Coordinates of C-alpha atoms and ligand atoms in Angstrom, one line a residue:
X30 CA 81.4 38.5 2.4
X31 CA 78.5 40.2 0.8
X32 CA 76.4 38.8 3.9
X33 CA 77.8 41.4 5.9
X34 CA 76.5 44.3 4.2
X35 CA 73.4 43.8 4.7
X36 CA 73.9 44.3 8.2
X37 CA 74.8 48.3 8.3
X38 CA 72.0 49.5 5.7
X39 CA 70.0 49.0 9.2
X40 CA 72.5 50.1 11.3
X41 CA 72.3 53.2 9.5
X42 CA 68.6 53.8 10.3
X43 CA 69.5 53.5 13.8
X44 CA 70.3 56.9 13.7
X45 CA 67.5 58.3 14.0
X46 CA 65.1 56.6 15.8
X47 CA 63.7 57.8 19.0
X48 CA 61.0 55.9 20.3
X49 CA 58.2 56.1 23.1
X50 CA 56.9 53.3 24.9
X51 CA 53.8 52.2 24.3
X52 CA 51.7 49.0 25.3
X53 CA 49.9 48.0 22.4
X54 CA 49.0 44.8 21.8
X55 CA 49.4 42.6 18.8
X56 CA 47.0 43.4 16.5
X57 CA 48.3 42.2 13.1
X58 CA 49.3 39.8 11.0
X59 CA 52.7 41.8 10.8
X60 CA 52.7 42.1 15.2
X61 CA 51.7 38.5 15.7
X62 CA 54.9 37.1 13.3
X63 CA 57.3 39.6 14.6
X64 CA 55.8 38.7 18.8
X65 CA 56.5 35.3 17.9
X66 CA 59.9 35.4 16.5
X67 CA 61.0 37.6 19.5
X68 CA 59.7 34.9 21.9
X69 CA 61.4 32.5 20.3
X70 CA 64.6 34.0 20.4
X71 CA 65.4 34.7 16.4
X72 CA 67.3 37.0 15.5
X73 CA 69.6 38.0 18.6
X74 CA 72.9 38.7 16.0
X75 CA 73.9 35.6 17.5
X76 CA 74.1 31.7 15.6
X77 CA 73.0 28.5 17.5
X78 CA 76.7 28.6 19.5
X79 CA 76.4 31.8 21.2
X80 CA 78.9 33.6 18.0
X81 CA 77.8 37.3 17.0
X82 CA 77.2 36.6 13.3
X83 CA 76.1 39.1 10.4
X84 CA 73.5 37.8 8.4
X85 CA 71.1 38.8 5.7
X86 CA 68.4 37.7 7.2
X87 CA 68.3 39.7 10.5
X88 CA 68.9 42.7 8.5
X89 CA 65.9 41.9 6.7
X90 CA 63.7 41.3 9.8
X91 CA 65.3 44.3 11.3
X92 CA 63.6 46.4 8.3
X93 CA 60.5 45.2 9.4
X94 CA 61.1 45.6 13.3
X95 CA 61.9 49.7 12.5
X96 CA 58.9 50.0 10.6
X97 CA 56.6 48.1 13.6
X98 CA 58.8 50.5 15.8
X99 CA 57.9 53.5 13.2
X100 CA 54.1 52.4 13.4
X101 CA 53.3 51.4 16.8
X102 CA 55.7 53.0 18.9
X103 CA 56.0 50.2 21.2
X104 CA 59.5 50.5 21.7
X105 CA 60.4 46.4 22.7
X106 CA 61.0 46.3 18.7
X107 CA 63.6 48.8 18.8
X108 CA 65.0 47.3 21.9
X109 CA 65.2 44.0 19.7
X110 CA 67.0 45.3 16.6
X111 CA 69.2 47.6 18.9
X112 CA 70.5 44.6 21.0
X113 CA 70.8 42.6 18.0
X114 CA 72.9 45.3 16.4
X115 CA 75.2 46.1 19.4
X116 CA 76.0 42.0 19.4
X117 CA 77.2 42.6 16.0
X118 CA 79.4 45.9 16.3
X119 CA 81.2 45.6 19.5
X120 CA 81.7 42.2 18.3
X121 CA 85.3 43.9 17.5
X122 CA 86.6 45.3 20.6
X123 CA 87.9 48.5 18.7
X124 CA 84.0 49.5 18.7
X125 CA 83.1 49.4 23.0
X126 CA 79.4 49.9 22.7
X127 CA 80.4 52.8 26.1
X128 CA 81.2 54.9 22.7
X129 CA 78.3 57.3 23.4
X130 CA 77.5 60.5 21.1
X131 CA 74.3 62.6 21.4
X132 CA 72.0 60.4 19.5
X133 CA 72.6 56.7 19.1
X134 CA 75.7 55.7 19.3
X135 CA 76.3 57.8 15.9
X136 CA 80.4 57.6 15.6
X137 CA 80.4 53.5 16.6
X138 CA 77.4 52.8 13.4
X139 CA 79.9 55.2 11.5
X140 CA 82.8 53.2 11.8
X141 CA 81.2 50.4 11.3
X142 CA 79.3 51.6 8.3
X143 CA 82.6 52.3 7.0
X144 CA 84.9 49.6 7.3
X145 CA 81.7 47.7 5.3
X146 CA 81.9 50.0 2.8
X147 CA 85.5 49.4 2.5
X148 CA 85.1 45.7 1.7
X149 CA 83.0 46.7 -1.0
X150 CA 86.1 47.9 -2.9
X151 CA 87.7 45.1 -2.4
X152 CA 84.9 42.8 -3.8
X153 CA 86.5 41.1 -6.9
X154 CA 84.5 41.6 -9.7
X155 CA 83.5 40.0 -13.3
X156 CA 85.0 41.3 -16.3
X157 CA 82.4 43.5 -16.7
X158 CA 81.9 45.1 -13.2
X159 CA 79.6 43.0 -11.2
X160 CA 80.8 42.3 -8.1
X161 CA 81.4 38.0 -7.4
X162 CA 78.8 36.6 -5.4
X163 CA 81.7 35.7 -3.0
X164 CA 84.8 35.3 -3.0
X165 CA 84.4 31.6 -3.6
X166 CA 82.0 31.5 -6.6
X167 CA 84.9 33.3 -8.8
X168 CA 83.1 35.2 -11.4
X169 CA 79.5 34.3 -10.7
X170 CA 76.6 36.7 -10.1
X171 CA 73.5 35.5 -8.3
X172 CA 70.6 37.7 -7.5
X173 CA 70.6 37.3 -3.9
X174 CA 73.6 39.2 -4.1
X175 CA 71.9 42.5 -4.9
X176 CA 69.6 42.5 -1.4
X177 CA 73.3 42.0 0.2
X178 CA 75.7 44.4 -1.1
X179 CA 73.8 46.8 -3.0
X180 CA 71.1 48.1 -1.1
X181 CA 73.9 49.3 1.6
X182 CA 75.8 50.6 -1.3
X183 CA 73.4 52.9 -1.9
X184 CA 72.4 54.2 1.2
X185 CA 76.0 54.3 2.3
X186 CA 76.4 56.7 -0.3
X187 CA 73.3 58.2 0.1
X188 CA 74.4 59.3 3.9
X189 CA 78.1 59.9 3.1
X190 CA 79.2 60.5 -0.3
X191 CA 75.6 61.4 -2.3
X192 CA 78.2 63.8 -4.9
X193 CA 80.3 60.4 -5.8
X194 CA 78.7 59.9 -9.1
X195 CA 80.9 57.1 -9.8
X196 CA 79.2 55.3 -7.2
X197 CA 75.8 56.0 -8.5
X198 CA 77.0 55.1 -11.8
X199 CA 78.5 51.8 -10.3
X200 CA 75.2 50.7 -8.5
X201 CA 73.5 50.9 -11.6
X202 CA 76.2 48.6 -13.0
X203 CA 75.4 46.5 -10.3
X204 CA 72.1 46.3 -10.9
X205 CA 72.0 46.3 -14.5
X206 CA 74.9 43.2 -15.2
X207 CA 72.9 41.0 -13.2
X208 CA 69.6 41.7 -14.9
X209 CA 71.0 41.2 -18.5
X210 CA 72.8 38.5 -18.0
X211 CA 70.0 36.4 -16.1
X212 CA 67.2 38.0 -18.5
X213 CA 65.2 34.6 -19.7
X214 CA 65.5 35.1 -23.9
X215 CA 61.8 35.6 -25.4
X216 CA 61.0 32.1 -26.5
X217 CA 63.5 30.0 -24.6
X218 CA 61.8 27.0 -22.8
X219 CA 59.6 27.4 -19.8
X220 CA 59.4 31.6 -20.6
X221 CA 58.3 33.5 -17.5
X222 CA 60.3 37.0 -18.9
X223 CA 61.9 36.9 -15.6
X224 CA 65.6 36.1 -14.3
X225 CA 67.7 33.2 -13.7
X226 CA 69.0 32.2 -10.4
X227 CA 72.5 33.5 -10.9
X228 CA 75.1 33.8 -14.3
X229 CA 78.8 32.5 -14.8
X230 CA 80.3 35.3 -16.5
X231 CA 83.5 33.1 -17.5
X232 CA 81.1 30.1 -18.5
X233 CA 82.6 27.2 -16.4
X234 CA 80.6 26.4 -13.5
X235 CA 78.6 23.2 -14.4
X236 CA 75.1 25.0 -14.4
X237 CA 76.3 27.5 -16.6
X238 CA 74.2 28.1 -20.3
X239 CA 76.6 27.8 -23.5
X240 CA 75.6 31.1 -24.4
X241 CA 75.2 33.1 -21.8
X242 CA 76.4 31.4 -19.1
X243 CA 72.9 31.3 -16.4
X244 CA 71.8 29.0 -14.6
X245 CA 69.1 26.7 -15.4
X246 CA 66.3 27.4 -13.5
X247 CA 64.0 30.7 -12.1
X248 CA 64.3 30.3 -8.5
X249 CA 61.4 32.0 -6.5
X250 CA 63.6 33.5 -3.3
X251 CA 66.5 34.8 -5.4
X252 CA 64.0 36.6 -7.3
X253 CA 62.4 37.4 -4.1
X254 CA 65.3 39.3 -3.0
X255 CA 66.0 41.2 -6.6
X256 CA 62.6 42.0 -6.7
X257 CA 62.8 43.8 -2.7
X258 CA 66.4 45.4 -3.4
X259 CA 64.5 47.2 -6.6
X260 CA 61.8 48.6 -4.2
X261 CA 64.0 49.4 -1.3
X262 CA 67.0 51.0 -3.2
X263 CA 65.0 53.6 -4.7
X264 CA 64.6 55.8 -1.5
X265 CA 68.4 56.4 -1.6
X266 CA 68.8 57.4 -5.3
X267 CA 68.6 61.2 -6.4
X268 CA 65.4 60.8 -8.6
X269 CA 66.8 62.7 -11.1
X270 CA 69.9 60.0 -12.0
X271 CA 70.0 57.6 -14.7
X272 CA 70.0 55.1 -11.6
X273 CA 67.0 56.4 -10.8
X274 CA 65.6 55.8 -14.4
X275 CA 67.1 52.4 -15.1
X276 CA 65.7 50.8 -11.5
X277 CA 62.8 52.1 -12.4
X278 CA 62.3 50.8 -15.7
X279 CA 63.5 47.1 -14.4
X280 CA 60.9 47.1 -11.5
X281 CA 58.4 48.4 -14.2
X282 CA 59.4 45.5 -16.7
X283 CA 59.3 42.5 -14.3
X284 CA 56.3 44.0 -12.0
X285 CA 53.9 42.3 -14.8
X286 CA 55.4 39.5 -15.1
X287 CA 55.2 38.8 -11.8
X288 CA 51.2 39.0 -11.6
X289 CA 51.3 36.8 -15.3
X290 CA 53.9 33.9 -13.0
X291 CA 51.0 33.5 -10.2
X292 CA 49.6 30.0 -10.1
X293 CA 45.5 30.8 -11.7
X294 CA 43.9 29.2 -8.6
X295 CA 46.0 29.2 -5.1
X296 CA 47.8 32.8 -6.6
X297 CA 50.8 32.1 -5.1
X298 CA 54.0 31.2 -6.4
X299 CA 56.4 27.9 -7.1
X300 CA 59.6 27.5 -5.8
X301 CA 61.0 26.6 -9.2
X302 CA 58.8 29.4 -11.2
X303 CA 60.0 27.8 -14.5
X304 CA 58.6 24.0 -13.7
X305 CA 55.1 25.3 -12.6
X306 CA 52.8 22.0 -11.5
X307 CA 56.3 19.6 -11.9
X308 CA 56.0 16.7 -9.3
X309 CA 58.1 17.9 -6.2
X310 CA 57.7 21.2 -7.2
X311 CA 55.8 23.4 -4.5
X312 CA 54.3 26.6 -3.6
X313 CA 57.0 28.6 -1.3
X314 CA 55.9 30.9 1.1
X315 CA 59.5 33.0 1.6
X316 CA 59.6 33.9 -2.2
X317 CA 55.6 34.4 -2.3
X318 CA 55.8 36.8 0.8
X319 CA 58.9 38.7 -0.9
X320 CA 56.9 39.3 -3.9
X321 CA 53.6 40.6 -2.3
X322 CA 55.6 43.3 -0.6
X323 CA 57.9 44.6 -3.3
X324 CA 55.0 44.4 -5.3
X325 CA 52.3 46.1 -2.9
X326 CA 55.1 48.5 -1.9
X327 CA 56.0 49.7 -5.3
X328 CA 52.5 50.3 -6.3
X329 CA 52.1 52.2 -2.9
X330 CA 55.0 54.2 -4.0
X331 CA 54.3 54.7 -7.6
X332 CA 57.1 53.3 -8.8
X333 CA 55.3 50.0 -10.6
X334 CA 52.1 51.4 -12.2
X335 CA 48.9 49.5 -11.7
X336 CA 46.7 51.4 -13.8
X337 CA 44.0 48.6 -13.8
X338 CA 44.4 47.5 -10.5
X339 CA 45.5 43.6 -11.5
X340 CA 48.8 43.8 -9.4
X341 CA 47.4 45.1 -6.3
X342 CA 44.6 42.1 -6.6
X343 CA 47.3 39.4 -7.6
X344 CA 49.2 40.4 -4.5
X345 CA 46.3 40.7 -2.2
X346 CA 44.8 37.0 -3.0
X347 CA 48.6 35.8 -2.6
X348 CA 48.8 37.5 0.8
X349 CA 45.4 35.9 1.6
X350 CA 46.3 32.3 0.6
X351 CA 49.4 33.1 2.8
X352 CA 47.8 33.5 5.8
X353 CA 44.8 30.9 5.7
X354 CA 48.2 28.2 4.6
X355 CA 50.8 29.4 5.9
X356 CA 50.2 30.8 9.7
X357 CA 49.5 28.1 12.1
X358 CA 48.3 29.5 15.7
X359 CA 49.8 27.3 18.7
X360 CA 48.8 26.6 21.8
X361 CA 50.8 29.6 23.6
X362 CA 49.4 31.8 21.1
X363 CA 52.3 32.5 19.2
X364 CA 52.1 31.7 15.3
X365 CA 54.4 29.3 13.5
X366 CA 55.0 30.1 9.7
X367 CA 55.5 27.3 7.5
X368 CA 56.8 25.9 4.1
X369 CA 60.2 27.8 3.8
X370 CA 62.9 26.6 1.7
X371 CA 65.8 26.8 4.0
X372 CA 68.1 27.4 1.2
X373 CA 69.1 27.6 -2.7
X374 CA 72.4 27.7 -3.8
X375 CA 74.6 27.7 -7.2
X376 CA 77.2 26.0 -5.1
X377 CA 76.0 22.4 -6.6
X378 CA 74.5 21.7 -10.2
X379 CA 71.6 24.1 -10.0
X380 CA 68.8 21.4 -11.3
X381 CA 65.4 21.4 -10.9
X382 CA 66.1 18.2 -8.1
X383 CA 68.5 20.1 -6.8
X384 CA 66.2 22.5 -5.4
X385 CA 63.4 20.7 -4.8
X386 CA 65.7 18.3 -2.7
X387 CA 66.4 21.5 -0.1
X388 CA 64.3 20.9 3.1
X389 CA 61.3 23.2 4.3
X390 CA 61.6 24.8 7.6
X391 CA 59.2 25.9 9.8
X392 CA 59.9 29.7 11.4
X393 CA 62.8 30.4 9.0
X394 CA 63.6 33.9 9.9
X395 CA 64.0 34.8 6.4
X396 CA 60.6 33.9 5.4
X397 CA 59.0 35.3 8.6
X398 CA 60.9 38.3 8.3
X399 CA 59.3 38.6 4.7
X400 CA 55.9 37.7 5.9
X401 CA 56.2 40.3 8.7
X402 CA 56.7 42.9 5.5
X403 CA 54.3 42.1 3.4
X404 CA 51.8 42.1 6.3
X405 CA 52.9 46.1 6.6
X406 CA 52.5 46.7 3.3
X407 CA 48.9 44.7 3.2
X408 CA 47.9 46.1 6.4
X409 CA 48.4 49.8 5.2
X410 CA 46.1 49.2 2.3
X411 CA 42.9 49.1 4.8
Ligands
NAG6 C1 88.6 46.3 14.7 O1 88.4 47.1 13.6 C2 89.5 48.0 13.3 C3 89.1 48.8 12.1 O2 87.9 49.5 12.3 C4 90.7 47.2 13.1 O3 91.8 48.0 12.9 C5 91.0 46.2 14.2 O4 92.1 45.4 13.9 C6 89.8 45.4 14.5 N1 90.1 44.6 15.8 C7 89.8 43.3 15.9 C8 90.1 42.7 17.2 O5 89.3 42.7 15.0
NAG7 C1 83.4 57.0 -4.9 O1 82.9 55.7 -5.3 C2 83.8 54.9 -6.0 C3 83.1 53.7 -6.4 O2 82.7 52.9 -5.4 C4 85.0 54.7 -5.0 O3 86.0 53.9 -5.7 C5 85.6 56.0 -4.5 O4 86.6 55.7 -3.6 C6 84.5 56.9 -4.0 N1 85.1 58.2 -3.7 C7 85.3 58.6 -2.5 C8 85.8 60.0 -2.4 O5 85.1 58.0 -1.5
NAG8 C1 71.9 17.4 -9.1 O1 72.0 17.4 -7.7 C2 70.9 16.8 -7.1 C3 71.1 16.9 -5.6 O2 71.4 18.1 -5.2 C4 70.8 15.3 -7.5 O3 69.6 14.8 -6.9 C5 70.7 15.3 -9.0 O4 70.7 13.9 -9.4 C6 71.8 16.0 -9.7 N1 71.6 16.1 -11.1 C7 72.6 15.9 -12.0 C8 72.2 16.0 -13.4 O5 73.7 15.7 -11.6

């Protein structure tokens, strides 16, 4: 369910874009991934059999298609994240995309935007707040959840209701619950001072810690996703809230530790961040790409303080390892991006083997779509 959230925190940018045409041609790391994932067809709001389908990971490429739309003009990125979007919302008949306002269609991404916002209060939640992960994994938290549900949240509340300070108040819960309860303990094995894939606030899943109920292992993309949902939730929060104060002191916290988790010599990142070197453990370019952006982006903003410059170099020798392993040029010029884990989930035992067993894809849209971001971000430091 939270998958679908995701969706409308774009949706909601729609609003207002206007756009000129332009011809320019690719020119960047970030043009050349997002080029090649249009040609190919990814991300059309559609899955293999034809279905509209709302999924994380188009809304993440979609961030990155507004801001190529934002920076180049050339409007065939909007006209990508605009068809994509109309697949999804007149995917219910009650929403004809012929519902024309003024601007974009501003009622249909309304009504939309709201009837998302609605399954947010019906989300069961933990005993202490958080929201389930889904409506399957009864009581459980995972990180990945956060770049789903929350991020919306707050712009949805941003746009609409920016006086509800329960809400405000509730996001920080959201935020907050997960980060305490997946907080590695100073001194427990493997220390990184970073979070746990996911928690089990009732204790029972198989993975789950006697004490606190986590998960096992660091997982690179989960934390990929926290990491991004800190840096892009902070443009919706008044900056005078204790939301405000207590994202800020998270992203502040883990931004270190981040540079300090690096592998010395490729300065990239493992998969499974708390089995550094382990045999079948790899670098993984989706988590890797994740972290150089929130990372290059919060220095860029101020919100992660850099005072001796180590995090902006830790994420810049990253990036560059990223694109001299990572992009392979083909013969129709278009770029293939490698070494993706397609997926990681608390649905099975959450082992080490577990996740190292996943397969690698090549082009998986949410690793592009990261790569695409962190190219921005990299590209805007020249
Ligand atoms: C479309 O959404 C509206 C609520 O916005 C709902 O009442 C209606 O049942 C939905 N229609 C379909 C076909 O799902
Ligand atoms: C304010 O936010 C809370 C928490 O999400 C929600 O329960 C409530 O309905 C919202 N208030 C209004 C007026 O929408
Ligand atoms: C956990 O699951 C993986 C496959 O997903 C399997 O290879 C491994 O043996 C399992 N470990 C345990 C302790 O059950």
């Amino acid at each position: 369910m939270l998958a679908r959230l995701f969706q409308l925190y774009l949706l909601a940018q729609l609003l207002d874009i206007r756009g000129q045409v332009s011809a320019a041609r690719p020119a960047s790391y970030a043009q050349w991934a997002a080029d090649s994932a249009i040609a190919r067809g990814q991300s059309t709001g559609l899955d293999s059999g034809g279905n509209p389908k709302v999924i994380y990971d188009d809304g993440e490429f979609q961030l990155g298609l507004h801001q190529l739309f934002e920076k180049t003009g050339n409007q065939k990125y909007y006209n990508h994240l605009l068809k994509a979007s109309n697949t999804i919302v007149s995917a219910n008949g009650s929403l004809p995309s012929s519902y024309k306002y003024e601007r974009t269609n501003q009622v249909k991404w309304k009504t939309a935007a709201d009837m998302f916002r609605r399954q947010l209060d019906l989300q069961p939640r933990t005993g202490q707040g958080q929201f389930w992960h889904k409506q399957v994994y009864v009581n459980q938290g995972w990180l990945d959840g956060i770049y789903m549900g929350d991020v919306f949240y707050a712009q949805y509340t941003k746009a609409f209701q920016s006086s509800n300070s329960s809400a405000w108040v509730d996001i920080e819960k959201q935020f907050k619950l997960i980060y305490d309860n997946t907080l590695q303990t100073a001194g427990s094995e493997h220390y990184l001072g970073l979070l746990y894939h996911g928690y089990d606030y009732s204790h029972t899943a198989v993975w789950a810690s006697p004490d606190r109920g986590h998960s096992p292992e660091v997982w690179d993309r989960a934390l990929g996703w926290y990491m991004m949902s800190l840096v892009d939730v902070l443009e919706f929060i008044p900056a005078s809230s204790e939301t405000y104060a207590t994202i800020l002191k998270i992203l502040g916290t883990l931004a270190p530790r981040f540079r300090d988790a690096a592998d010395s010599e490729s300065g990239v990142w493992w998969l499974v961040m708390t089995q550094p070197g382990r045999s079948g453990n790899y670098f993984e370019s989706s988590g890797s790409a994740m972290f150089v952006y929130s990372l290059l982006k919060g220095v860029r903003l101020g919100y992660i303080k850099d005072s001796d410059g180590t995090i902006v170099t830790t994420a810049m020798k990253a990036y560059e390892y990223m694109t001299s392993h990572w992009v392979s040029e083909k013969s129709d010029g278009t770029m293939d991006w490698l070494n993706t884990v397609e997926v990681g989930s608390l649905s099975g035992n959450g082992t080490f083997e577990y996740y190292i067993s996943v397969n690698k894809k090549v082009n998986d849209l949410k690793g592009i779509a990261a790569f695409v971001l962190a190219s921005l971000e990299y590209e805007l430091l020249k």
